[in-house]
mmCIF file of C-alpha atoms in Angstrom:
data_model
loop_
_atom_site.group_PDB
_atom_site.id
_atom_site.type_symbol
_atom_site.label_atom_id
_atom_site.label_comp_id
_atom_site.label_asym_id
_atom_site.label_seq_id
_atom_site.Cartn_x
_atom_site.Cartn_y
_atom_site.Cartn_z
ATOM 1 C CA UNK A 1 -18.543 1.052 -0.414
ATOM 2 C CA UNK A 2 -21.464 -0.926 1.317
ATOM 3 C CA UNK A 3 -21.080 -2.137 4.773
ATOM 4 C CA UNK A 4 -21.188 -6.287 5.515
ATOM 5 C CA UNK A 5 -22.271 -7.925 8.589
ATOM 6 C CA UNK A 6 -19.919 -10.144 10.133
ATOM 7 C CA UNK A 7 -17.161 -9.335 8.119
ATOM 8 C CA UNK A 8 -14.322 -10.576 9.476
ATOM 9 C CA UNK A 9 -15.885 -13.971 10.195
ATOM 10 C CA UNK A 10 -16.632 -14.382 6.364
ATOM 11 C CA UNK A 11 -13.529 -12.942 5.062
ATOM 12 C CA UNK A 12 -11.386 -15.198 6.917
ATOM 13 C CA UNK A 13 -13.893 -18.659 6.202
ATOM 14 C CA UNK A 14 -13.377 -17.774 2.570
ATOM 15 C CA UNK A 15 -9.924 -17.039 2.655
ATOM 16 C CA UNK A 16 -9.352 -20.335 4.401
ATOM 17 C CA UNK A 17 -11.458 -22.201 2.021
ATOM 18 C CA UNK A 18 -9.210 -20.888 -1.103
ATOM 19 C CA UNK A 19 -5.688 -21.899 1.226
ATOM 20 C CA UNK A 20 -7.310 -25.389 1.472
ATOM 21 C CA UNK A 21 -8.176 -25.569 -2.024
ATOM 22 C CA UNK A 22 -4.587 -24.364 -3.147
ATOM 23 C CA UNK A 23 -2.716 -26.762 -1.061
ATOM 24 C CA UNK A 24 -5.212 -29.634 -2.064
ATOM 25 C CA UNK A 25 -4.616 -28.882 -5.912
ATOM 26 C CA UNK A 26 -0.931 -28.568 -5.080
ATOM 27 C CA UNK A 27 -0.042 -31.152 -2.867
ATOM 28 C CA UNK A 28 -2.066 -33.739 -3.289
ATOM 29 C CA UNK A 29 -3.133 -35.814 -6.708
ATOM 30 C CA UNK A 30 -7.045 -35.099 -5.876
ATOM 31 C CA UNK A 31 -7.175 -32.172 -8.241
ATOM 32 C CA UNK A 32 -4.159 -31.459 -10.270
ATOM 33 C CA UNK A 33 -4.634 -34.269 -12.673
ATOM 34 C CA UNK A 34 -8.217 -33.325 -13.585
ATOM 35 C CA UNK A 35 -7.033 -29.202 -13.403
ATOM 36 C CA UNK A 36 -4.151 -30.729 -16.677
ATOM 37 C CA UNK A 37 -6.446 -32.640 -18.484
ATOM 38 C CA UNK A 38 -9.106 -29.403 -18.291
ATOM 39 C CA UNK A 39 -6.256 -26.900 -19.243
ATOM 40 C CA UNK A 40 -4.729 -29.538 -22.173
ATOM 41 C CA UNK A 41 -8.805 -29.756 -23.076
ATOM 42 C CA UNK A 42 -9.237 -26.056 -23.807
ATOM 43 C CA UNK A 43 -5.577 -25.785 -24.934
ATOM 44 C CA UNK A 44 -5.973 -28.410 -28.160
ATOM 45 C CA UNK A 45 -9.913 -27.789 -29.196
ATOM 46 C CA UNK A 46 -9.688 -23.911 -29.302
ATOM 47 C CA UNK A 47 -6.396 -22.389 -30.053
ATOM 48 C CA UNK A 48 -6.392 -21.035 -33.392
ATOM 49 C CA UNK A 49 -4.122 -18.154 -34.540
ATOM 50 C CA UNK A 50 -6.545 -15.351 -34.508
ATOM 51 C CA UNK A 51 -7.687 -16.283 -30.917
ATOM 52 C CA UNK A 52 -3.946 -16.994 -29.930
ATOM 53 C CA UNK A 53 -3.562 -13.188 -30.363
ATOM 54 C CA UNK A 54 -6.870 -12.530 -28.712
ATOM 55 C CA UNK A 55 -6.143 -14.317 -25.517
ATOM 56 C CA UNK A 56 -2.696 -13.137 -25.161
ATOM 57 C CA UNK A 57 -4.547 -9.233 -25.772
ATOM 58 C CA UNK A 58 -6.771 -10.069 -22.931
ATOM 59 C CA UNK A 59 -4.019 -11.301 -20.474
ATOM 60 C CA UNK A 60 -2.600 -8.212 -20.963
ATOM 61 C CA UNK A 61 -5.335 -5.795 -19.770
ATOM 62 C CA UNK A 62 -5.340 -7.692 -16.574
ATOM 63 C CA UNK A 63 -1.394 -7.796 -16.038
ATOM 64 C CA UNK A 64 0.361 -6.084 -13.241
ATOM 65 C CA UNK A 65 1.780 -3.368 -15.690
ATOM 66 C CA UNK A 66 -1.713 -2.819 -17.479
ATOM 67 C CA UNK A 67 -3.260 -2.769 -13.633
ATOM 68 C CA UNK A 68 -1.469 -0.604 -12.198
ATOM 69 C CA UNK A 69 -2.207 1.931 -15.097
ATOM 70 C CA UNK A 70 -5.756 1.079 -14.981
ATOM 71 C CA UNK A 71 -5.956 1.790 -11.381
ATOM 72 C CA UNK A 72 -4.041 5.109 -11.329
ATOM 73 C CA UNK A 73 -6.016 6.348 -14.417
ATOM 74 C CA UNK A 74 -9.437 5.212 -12.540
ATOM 75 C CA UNK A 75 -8.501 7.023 -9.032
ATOM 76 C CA UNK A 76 -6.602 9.979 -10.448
ATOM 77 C CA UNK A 77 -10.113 10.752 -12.654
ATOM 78 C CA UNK A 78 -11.933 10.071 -9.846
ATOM 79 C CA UNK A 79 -9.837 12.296 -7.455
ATOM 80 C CA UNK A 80 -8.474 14.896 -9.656
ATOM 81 C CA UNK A 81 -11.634 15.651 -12.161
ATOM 82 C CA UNK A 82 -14.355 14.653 -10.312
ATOM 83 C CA UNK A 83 -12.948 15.859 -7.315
ATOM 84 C CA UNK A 84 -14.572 12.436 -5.536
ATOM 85 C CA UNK A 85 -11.722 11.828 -2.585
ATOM 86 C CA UNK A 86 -13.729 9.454 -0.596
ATOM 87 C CA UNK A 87 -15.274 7.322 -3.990
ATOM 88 C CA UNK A 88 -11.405 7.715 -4.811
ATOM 89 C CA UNK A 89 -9.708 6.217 -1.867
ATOM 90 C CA UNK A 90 -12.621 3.258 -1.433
ATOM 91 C CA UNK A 91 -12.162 2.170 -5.362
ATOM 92 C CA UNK A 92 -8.324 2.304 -4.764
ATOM 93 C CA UNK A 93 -8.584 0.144 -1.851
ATOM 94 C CA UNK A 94 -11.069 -1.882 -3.025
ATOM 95 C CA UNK A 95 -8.980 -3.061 -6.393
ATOM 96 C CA UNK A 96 -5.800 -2.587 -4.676
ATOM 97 C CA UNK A 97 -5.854 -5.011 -1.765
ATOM 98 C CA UNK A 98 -8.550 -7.709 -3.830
ATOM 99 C CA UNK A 99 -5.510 -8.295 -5.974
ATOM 100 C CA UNK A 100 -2.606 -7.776 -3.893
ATOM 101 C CA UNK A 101 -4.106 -10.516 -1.771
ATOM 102 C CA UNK A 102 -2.963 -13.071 -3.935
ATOM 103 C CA UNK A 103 0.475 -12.418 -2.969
ATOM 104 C CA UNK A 104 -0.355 -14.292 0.279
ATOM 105 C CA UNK A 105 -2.066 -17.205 -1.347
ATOM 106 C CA UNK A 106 0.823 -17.700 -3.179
ATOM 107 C CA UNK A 107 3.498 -17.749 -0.838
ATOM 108 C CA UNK A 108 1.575 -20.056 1.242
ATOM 109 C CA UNK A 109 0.311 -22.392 -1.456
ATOM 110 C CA UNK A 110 3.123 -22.188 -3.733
ATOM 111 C CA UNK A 111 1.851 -24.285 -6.400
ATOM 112 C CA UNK A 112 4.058 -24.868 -9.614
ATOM 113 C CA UNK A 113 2.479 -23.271 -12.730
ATOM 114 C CA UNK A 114 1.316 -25.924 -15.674
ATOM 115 C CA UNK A 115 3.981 -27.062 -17.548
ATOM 116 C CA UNK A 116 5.713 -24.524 -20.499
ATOM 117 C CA UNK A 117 6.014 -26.208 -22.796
ATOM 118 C CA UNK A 118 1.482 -25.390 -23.423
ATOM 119 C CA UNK A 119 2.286 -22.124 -22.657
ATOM 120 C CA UNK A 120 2.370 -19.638 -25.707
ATOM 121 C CA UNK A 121 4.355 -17.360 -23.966
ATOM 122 C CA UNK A 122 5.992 -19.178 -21.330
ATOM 123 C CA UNK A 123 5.268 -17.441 -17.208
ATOM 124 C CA UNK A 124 7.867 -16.567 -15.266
ATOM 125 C CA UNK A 125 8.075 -15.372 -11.268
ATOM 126 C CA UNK A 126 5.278 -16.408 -9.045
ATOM 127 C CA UNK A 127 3.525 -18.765 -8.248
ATOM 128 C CA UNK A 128 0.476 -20.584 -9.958
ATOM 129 C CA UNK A 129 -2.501 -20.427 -7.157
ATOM 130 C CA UNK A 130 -4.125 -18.511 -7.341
ATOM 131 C CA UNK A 131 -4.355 -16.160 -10.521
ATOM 132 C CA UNK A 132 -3.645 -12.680 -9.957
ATOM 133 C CA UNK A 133 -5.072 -11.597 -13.453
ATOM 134 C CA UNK A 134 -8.200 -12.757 -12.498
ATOM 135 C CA UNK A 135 -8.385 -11.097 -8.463
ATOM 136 C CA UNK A 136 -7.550 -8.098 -10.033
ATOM 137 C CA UNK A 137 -10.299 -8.242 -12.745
ATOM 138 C CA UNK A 138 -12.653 -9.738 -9.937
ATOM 139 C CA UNK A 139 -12.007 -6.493 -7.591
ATOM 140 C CA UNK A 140 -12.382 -3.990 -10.513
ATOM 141 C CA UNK A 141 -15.833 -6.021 -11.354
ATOM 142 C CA UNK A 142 -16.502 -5.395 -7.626
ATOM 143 C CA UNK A 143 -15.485 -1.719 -7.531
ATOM 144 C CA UNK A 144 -17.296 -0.736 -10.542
ATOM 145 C CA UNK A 145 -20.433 -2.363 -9.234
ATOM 146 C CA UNK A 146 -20.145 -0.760 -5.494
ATOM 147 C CA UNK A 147 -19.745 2.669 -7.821
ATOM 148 C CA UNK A 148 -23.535 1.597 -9.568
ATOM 149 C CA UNK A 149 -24.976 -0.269 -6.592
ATOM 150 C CA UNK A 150 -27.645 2.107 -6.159
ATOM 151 C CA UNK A 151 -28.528 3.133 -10.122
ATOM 152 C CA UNK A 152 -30.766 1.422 -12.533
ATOM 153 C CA UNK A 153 -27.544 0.128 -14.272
ATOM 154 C CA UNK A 154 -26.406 -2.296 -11.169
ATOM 155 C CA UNK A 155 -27.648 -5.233 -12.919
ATOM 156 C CA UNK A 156 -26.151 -4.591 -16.549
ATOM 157 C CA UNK A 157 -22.977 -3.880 -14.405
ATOM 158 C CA UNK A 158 -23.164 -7.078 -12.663
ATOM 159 C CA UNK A 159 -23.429 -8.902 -15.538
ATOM 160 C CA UNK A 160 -20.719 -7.520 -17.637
ATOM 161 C CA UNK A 161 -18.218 -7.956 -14.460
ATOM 162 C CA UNK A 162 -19.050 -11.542 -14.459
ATOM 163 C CA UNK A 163 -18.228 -11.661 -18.511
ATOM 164 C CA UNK A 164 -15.692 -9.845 -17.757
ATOM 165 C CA UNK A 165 -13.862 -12.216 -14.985
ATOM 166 C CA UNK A 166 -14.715 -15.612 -17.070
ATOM 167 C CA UNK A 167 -13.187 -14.251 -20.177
ATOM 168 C CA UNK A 168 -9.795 -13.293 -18.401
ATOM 169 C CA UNK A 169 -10.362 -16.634 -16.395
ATOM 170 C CA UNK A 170 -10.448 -18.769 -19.677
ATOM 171 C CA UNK A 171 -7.624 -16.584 -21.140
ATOM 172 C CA UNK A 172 -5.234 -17.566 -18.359
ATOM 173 C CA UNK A 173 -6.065 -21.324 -19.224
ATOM 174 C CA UNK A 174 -5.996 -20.899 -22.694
ATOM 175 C CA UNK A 175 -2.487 -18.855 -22.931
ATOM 176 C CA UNK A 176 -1.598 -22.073 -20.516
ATOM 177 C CA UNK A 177 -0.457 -20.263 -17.961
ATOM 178 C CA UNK A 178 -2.857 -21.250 -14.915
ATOM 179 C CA UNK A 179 -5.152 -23.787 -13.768
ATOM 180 C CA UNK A 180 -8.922 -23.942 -13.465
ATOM 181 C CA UNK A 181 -8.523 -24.448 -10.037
ATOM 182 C CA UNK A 182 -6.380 -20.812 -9.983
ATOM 183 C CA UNK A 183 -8.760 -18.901 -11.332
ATOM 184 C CA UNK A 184 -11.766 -19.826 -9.478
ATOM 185 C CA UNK A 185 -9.028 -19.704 -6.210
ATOM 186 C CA UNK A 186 -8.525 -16.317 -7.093
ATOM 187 C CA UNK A 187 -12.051 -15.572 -6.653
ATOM 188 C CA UNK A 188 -12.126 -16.921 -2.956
ATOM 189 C CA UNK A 189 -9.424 -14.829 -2.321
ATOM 190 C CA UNK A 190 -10.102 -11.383 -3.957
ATOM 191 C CA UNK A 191 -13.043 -12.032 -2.559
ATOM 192 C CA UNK A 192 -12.445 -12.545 1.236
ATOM 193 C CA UNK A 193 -9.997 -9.570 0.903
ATOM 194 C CA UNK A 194 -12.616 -7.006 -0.313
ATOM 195 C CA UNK A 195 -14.873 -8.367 2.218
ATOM 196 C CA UNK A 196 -12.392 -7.345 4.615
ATOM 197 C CA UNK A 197 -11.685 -3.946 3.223
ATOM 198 C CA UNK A 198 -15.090 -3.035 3.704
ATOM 199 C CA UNK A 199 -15.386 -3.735 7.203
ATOM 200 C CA UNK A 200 -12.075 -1.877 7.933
ATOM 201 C CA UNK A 201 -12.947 1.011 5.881
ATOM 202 C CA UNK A 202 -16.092 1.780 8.100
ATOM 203 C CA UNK A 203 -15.584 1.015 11.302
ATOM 204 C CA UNK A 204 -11.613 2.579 10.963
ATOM 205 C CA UNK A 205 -10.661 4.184 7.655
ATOM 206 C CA UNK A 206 -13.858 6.447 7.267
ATOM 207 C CA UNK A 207 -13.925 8.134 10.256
ATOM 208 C CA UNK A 208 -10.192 9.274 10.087
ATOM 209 C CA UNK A 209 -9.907 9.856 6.208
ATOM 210 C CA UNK A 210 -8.999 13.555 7.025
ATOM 211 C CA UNK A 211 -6.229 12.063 10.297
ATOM 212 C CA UNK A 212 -4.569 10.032 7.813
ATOM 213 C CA UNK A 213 -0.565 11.193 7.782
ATOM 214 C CA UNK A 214 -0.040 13.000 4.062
ATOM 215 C CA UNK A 215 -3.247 11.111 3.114
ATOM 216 C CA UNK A 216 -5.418 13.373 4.752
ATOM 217 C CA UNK A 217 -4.546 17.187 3.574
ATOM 218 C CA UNK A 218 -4.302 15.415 0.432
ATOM 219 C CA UNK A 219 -7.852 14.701 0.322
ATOM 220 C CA UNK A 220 -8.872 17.672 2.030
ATOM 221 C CA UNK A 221 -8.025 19.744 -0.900
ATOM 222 C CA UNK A 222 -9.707 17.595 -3.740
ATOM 223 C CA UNK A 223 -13.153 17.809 -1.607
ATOM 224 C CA UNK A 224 -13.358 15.241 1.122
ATOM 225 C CA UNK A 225 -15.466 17.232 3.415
ATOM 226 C CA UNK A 226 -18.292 18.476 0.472
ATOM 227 C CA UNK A 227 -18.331 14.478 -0.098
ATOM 228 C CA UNK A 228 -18.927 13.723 3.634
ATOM 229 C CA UNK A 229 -21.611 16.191 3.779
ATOM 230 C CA UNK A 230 -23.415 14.857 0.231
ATOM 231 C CA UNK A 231 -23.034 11.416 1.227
ATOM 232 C CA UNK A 232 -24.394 12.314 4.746
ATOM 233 C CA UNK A 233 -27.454 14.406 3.326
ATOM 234 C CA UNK A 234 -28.492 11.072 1.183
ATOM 235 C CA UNK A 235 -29.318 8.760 4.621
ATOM 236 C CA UNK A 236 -31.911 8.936 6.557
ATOM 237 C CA UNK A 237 -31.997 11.591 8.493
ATOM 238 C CA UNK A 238 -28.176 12.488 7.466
ATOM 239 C CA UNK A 239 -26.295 9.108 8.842
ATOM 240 C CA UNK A 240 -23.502 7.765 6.741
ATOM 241 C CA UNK A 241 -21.670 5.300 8.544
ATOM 242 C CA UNK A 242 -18.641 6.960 10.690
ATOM 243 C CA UNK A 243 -19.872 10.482 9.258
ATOM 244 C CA UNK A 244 -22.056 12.312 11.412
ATOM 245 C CA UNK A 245 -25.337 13.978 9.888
ATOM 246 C CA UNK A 246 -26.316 17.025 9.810
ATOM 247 C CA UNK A 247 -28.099 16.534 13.388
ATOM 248 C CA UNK A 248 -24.470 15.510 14.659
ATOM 249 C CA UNK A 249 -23.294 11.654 15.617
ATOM 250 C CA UNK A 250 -26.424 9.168 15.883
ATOM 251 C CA UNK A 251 -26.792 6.351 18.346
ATOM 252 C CA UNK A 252 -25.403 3.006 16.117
ATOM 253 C CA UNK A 253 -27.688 1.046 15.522
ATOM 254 C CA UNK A 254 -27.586 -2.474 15.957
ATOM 255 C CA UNK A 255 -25.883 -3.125 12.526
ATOM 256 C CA UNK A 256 -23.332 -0.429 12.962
ATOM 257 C CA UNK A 257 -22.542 -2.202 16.526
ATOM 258 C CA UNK A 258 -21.273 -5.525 14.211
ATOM 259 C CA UNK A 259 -18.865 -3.190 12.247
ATOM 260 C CA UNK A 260 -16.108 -3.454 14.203
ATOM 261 C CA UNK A 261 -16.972 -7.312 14.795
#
């Protein structure tokens, strides 16, 4: 997981930019007439009964049931086979609280979802704003890339997380159950969330992987210190942040002195 400067300022600017956006779209007649006549747009020039089935296919991947199967699958393998604890624990946070996040949006927005009677199969439960098929594709997109950020294949990864985050956007429109305005809400928001996990993860969560209650002996027998030590050996000189090298704890450095900030 890469380490952001001022990442608690950022997280919570973007967060509060999606809240504002939510409660504008909601509340107000700015935005919600334009985010109908988008969805009814979509809805009426591209439904056919091939792509009906499509959608609704794609919808599913990104549900909660098909997420949380994804995500157990995706840490187990990373954990259990690969015997990666620390890659393990930062993907599982990483996908866990970018979509969870939404949660919060949506209690405090609490936006009505478009009406059924465009939906093909008709929503039920939570909230509208913002879209928590898409913050949980977004935060895979993000976890896969922080997993290829340093390989040739970073950009090819990039790009196919960004396909893969406007198809399930356009799917939630076109199965009528969201808004524009959700989807690209859900963005903000997975976004300012996994902005904050990083920052917590190295100036807290790092450093006391093997303190953690339960957590902790868990990892310790998959690996965790073999990782520390072969993520350690790849800095300069041995430094990964809130791991000491080889030469024991460095001096932070100025950008390690924001972490905490």
């Amino acid at each position: 997981m890469p380490y952001v400067r001022h990442w608690l300022r950022n997280s919570v600017l973007l967060f509060a930019a999606a809240i504002v956006l939510g409660l504008v779209a909601a509340h107000t007649s700015l935005i919600q007439p334009h985010d109908l006549d988008l969805d009814r747009t979509i809805q009426t020039n591209t439904r056919t009964g091939w792509l009906n089935d499509v959608m609704e296919g794609v919808s599913y991947l990104a549900s909660p049931v098909a997420g949380v199967i994804i995500l157990a699958i995706w840490c187990g393998w990373l954990l259990f086979v690969r015997r990666r604890p620390i890659t393990a624990s930062a993907t599982f946070l990483v996908v866990a609280v970018g979509w969870n996040s939404t949660q919060v949006a949506k209690a405090v927005v609490a936006r009505n979802r478009p009406p059924r009677q465009f939906m093909l199969d008709p929503e039920i439960g939570s909230n509208s704003f913002p879209s928590g098929h898409t913050a949980f594709t977004v935060a895979v997109a993000v976890a896969v890339y922080f997993l290829f950020r340093n390989s040739r294949h970073r950009r090819t990864v990039a790009v196919l997380g960004v396909c893969a985050v406007l198809l399930v956007a356009f799917s939630r429109m076109y199965v009528g159950a969201h808004y524009p305005t959700d989807t690209f809400g859900s963005v903000l928001v997975a976004g300012s969330a996994i902005l904050f996990v990083t920052g917590v993860w190295h100036a807290w969560l790092l450093p006391r992987l093997d303190r953690i209650p339960v957590v902790g002996p868990l990892l310790g027998r998959f690996g965790l210190e073999e990782e520390r030590a072969e993520l350690a050996a790849r800095q300069d000189g041995g430094g990964y942040p809130g791991v000491p090298g080889p030469g024991g704890p460095r001096r932070p450095g100025r950008h390690r002195r924001h972490a905490a900030r």
